[in-house]
Short mmCIF file of C-alpha atoms in Angstrom, two decimals:
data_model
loop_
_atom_site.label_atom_id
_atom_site.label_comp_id
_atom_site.label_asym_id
_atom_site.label_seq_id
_atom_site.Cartn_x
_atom_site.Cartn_y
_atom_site.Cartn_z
CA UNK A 219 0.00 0.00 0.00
CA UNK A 220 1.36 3.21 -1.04
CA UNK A 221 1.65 6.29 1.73
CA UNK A 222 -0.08 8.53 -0.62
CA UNK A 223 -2.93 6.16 -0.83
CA UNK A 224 -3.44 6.71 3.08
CA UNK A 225 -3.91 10.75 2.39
CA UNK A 226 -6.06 10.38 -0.75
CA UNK A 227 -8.24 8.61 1.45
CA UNK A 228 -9.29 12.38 3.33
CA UNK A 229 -8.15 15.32 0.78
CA UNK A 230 -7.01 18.27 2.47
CA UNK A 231 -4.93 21.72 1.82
CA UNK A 232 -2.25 22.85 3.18
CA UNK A 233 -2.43 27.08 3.32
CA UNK A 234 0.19 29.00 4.74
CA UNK A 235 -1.01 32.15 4.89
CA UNK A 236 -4.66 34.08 4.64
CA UNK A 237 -5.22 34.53 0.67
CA UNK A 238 -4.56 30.88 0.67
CA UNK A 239 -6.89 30.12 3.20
CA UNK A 240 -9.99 32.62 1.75
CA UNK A 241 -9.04 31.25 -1.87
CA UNK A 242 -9.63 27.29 -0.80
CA UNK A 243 -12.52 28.29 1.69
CA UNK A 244 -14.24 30.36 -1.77
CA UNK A 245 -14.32 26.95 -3.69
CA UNK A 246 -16.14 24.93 -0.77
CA UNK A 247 -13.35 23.10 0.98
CA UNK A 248 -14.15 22.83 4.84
CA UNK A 249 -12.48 24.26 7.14
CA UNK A 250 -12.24 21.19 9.01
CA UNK A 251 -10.06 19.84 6.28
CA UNK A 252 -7.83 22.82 6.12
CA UNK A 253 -4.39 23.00 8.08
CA UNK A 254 -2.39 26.34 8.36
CA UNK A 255 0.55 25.05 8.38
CA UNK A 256 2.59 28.52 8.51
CA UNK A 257 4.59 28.01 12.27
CA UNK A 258 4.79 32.27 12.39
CA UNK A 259 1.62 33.64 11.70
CA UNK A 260 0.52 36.99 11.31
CA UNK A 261 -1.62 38.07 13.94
CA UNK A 262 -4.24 39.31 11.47
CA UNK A 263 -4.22 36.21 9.35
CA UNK A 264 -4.43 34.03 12.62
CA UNK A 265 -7.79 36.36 13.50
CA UNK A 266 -9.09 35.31 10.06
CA UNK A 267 -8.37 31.28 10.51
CA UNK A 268 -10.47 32.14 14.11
CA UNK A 269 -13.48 33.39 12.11
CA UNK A 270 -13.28 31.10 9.26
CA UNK A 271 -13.03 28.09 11.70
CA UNK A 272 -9.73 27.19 10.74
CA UNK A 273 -8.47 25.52 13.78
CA UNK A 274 -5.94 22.89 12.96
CA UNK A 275 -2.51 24.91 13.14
CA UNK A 276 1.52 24.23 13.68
CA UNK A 277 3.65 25.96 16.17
CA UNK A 278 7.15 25.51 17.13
CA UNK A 279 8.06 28.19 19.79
CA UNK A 280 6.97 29.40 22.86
CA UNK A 281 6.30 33.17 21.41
CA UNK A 282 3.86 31.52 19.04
CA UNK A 283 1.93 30.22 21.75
CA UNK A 284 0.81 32.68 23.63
CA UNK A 285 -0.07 34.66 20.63
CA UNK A 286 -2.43 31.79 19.56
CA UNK A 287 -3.54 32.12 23.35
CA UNK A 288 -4.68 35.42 22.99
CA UNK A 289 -6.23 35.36 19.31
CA UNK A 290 -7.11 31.82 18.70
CA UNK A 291 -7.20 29.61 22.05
CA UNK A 292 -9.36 26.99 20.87
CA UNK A 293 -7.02 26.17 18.19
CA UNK A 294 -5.92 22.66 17.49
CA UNK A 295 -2.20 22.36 18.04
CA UNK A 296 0.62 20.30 15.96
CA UNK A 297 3.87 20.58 17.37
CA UNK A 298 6.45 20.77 14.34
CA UNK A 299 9.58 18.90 14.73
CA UNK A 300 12.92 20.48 13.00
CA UNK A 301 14.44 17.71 10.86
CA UNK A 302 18.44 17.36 10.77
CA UNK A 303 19.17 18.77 6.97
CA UNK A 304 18.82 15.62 4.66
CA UNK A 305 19.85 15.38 0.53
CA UNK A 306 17.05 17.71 -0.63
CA UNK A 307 16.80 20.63 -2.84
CA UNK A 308 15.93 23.31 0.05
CA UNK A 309 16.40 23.00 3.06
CA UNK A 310 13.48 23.97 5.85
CA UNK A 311 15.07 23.23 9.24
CA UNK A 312 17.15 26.58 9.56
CA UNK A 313 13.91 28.93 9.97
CA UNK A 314 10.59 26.07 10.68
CA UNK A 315 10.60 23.80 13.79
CA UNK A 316 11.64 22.96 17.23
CA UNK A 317 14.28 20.60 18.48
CA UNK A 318 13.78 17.09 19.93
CA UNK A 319 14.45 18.47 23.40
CA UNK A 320 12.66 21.73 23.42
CA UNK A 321 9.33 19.38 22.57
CA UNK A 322 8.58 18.56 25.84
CA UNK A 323 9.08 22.18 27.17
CA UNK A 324 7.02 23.48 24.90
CA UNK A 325 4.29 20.78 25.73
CA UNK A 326 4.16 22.12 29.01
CA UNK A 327 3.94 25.35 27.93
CA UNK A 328 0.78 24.72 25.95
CA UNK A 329 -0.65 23.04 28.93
CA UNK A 330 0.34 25.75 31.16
CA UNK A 331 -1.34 28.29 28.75
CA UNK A 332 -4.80 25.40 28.67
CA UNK A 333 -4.12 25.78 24.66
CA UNK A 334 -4.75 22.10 23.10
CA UNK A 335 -2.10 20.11 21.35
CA UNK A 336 -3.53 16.87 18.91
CA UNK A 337 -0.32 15.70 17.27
CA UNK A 338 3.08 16.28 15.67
CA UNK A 339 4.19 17.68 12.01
CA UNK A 340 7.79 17.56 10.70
CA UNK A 341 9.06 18.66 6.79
CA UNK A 342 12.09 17.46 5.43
CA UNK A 343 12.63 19.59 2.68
CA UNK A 344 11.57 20.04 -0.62
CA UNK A 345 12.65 17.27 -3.16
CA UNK A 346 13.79 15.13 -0.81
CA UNK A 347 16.06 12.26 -2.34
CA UNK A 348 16.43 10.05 1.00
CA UNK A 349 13.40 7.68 1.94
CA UNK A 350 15.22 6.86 5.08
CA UNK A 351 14.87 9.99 6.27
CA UNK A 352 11.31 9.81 6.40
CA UNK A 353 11.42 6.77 8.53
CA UNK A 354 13.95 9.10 10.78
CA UNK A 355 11.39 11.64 11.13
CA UNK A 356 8.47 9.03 11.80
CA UNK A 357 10.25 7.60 15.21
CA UNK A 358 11.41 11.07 16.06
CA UNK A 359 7.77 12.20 16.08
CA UNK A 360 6.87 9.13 17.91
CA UNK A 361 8.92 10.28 20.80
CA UNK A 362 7.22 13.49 20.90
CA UNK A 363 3.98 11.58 21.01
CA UNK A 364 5.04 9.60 23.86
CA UNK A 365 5.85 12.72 25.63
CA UNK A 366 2.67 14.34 25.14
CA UNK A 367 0.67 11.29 26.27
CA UNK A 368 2.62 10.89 29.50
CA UNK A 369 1.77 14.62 29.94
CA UNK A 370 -2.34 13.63 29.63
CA UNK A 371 -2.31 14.89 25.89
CA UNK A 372 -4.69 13.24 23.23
CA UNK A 373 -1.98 13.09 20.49
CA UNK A 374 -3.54 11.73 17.32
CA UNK A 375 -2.74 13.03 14.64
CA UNK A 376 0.62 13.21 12.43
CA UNK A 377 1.87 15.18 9.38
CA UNK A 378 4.79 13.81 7.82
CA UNK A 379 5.02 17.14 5.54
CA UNK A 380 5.92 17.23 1.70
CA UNK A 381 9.34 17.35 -0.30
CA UNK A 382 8.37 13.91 -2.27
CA UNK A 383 10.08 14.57 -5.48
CA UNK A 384 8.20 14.66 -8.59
CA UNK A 385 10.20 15.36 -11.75
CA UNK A 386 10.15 13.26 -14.86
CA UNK A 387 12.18 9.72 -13.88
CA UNK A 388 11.30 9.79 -10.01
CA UNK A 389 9.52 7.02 -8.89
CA UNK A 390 7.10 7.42 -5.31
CA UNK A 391 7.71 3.86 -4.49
CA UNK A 392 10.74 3.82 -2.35
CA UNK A 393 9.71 6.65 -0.83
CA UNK A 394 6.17 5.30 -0.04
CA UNK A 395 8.28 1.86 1.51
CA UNK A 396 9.62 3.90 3.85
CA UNK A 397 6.80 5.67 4.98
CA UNK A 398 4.77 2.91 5.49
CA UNK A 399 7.71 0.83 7.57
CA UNK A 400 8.02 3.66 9.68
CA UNK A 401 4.74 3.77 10.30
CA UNK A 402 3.63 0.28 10.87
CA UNK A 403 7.30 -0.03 13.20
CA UNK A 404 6.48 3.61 15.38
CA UNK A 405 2.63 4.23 14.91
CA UNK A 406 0.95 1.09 14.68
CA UNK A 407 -2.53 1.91 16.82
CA UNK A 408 -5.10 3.05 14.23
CA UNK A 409 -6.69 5.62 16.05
CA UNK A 410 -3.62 8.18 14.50
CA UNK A 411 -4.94 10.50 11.23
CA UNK A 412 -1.46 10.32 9.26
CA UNK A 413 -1.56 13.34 6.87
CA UNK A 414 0.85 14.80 4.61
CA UNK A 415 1.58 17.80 2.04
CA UNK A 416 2.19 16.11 -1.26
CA UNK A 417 2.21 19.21 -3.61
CA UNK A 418 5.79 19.06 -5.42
CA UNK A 419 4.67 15.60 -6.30
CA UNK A 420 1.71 16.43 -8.30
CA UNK A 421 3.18 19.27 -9.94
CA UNK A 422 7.24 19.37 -10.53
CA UNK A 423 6.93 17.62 -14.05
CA UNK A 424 3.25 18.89 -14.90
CA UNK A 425 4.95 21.73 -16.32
CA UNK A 426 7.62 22.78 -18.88
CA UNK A 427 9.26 25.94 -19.02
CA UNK A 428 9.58 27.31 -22.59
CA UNK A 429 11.90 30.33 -22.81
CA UNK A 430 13.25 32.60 -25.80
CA UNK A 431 16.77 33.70 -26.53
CA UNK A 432 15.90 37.69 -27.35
CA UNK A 433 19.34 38.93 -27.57
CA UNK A 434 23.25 37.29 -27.22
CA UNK A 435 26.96 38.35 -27.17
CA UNK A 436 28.85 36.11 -29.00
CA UNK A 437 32.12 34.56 -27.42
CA UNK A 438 34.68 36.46 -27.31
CA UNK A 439 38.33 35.46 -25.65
CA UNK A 440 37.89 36.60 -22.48
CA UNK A 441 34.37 35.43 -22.17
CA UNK A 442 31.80 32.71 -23.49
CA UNK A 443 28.67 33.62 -25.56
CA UNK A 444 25.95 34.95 -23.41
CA UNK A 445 21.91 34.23 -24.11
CA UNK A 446 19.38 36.45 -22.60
CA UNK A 447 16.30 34.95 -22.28
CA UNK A 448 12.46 36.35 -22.11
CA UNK A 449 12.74 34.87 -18.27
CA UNK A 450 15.11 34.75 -15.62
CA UNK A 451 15.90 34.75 -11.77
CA UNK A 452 12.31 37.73 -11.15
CA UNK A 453 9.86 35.62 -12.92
CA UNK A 454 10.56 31.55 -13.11
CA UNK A 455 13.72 30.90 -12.00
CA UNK A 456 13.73 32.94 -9.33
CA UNK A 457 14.69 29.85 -6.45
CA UNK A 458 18.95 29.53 -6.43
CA UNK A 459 17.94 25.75 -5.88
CA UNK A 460 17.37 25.31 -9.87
CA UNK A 461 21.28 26.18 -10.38
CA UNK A 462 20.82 22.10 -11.18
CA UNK A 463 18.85 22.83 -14.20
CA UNK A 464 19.38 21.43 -17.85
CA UNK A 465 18.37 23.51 -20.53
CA UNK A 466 17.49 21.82 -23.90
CA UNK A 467 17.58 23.50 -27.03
CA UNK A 468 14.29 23.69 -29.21
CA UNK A 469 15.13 23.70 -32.84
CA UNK A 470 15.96 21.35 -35.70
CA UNK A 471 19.62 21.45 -36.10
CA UNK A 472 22.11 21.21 -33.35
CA UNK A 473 25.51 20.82 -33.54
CA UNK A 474 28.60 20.81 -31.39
CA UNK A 475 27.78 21.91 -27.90
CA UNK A 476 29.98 25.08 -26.61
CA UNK A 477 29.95 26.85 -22.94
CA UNK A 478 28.11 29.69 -22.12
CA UNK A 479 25.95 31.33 -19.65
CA UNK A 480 21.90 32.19 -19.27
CA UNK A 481 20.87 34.86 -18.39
CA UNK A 482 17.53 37.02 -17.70
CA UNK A 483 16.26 40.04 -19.01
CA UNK A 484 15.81 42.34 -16.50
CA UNK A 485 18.33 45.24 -15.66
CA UNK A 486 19.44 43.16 -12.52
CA UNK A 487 23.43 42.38 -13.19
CA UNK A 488 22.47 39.30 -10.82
CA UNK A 489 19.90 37.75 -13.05
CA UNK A 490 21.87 35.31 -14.26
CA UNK A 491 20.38 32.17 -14.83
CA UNK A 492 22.66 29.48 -15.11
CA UNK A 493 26.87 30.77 -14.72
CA UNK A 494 28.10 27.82 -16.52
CA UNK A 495 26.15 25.35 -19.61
CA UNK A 496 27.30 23.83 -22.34
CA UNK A 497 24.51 24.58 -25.53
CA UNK A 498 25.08 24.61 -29.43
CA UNK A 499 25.11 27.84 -30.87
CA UNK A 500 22.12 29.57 -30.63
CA UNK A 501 20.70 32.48 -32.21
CA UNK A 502 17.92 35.12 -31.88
CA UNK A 503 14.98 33.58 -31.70
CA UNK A 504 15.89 30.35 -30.91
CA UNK A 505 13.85 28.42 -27.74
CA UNK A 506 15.21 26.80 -24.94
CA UNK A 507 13.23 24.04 -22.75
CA UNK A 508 13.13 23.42 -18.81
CA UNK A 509 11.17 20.23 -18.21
CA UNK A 510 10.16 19.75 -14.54
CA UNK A 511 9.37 23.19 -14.15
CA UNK A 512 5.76 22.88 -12.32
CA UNK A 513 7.01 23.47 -8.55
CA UNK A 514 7.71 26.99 -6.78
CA UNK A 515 8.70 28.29 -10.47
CA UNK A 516 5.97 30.90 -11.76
CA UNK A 517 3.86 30.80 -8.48
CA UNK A 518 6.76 32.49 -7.26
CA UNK A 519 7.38 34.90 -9.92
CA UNK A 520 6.67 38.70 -10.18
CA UNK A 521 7.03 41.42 -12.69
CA UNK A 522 10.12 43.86 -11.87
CA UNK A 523 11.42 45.97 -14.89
CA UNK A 524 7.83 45.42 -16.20
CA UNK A 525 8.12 42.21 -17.35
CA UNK A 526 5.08 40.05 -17.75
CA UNK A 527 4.76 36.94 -15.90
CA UNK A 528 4.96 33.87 -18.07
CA UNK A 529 1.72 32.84 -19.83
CA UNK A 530 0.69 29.33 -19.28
CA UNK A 531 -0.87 26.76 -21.70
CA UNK A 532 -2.75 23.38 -20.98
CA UNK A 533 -1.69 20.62 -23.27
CA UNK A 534 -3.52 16.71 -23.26
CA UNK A 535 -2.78 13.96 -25.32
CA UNK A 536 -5.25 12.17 -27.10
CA UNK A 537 -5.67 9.12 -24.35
CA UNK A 538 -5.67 12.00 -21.40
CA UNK A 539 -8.29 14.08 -23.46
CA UNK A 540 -10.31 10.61 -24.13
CA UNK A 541 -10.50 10.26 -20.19
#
């Protein structure tokens, strides 16, 4: 049985912040099946999750608690765990969750404030490449629930986060092996809602960039040819994670590839896209490709200099269309 299968079987969202919030409340989704899962929340956005009936929430710190005290103290409380850094694209533990020994402090804390805490979240990172680490998180969390049981807490529910990677040649498997060991080995009693934010999943390779080269310098012999591009580090590529990132040329003829650097076309001297890539000659005109190009890419993106956000197009094949 595949992890995922366990959270299609209740559909939730994951908002972070009010606009998401109104935007998934505005298309009927319950509150009841909303988390905010935003550990520093604005005190105004917090006042909007009280009137909306948003009540599942994360915290990590003490401060955080008394300001859901004195906005929101009938909240439902998930304590998130900070993972050790693992081999994913970015990294979430340096500014989102609390240590293994702070937990039980801040359990007390909660209690001391009569605030009420359900269960335990942890994220990994986005694009995680290590099952295992999953599994790490899973007993680490189970500690936490121990903790909060001995202190008379009805722990019972868990959120094992996102980060399962999603581009084109990924496979869910392992990672779904590992979830499920971990939780048959550290959470075996049924009466535990397991949820999880599977996002970068469903939409790394749902998308693929297409970007133009609008002007170039040509090599010269103190420097390699450089593209500009219709896009750059203000509107898609604007996450120093994709530094990783491929480009494939879109055009008949090829030839022998030569380096060079990408860069965007704003003003900014730092929008440059990739420092280092080995292309064929290109030329005005010509199209580069970034498959895999569906997560924090144009959601992300704004318009500085003026430039227009990229415009996006739904393709289907014939046997998706015939669906």
């Amino acid at each position: 049985m595949l992890a995922i299968g366990l959270i299609l079987l209740r559909i939730g969202v994951d908002d972070g912040a009010y606009a998401e919030i109104q935007q998934v409340l505005s298309v009927g989704v319950s509150p009841s099946n909303v988390i905010f899962s935003n550990t520093t929340k604005a005190a105004g956005h917090l006042r909007h999750a009280r009137i909306k009936g948003v009540e599942l929430m994360t915290f990590d710190n003490e401060a955080e608690l008394k300001k859901v005290h004195s906005i929101f103290p009938t909240a439902k409380l998930l304590l998130r765990l900070r993972c050790a850094p693992t081999d994913c694209r970015v990294v979430f533990s340096h500014k989102f969750g609390c240590s293994p020994q702070e937990a039980p402090l801040l359990l007390r804390a909660a209690r001391a404030l009569g605030l009420r805490v359900v269960g335990v979240s942890f994220h990994l990172g986005s694009d995680s490449r290590s099952p295992l680490a999953y599994e790490s998180g899973i007993e680490a969390a189970r500690h936490v629930f121990e903790e909060g049981r001995r202190q008379g807490w009805r722990m019972r529910v868990l959120d094992i986060g996102g980060g399962f990677p999603g581009d084109e040649g990924t496979s869910l498997h392992q990672f779904a092996r590992a979830v499920n060991s971990g939780l048959a080995q550290h959470f075996p009693d049924q009466d535990v809602l397991i949820i999880a934010e599977p996002g970068r999943y469903f939409v790394a390779s749902a998308f693929t960039l297409a970007a133009q080269i609008h002007s170039l310098r040509d090599a010269t012999a103190e420097t390699s040819a450089m593209y500009y591009l219709n896009d750059g580090l203000h509107g898609s590529f604007n996450r120093p994670s994709y530094k990783s990132i491929e480009p494939r040329p879109l055009r008949k003829s090829c030839g022998p590839l030569l380096p060079c650097s990408l860069w965007g076309p704003t003003c900014d001297p730092t929008d440059q896209i990739l420092q280092q890539v080995e292309l064929p000659k290109m030329h005005v005109g010509d199209w580069l490709v970034f498959p895999n190009f569906g997560a924090y890419t144009v959601s992300l993106a704004g318009t500085f200099n003026g430039f227009p956000l990229p415009r996006v197009y739904s393709f289907a094949d014939t046997s998706t269309r015939s669906v």
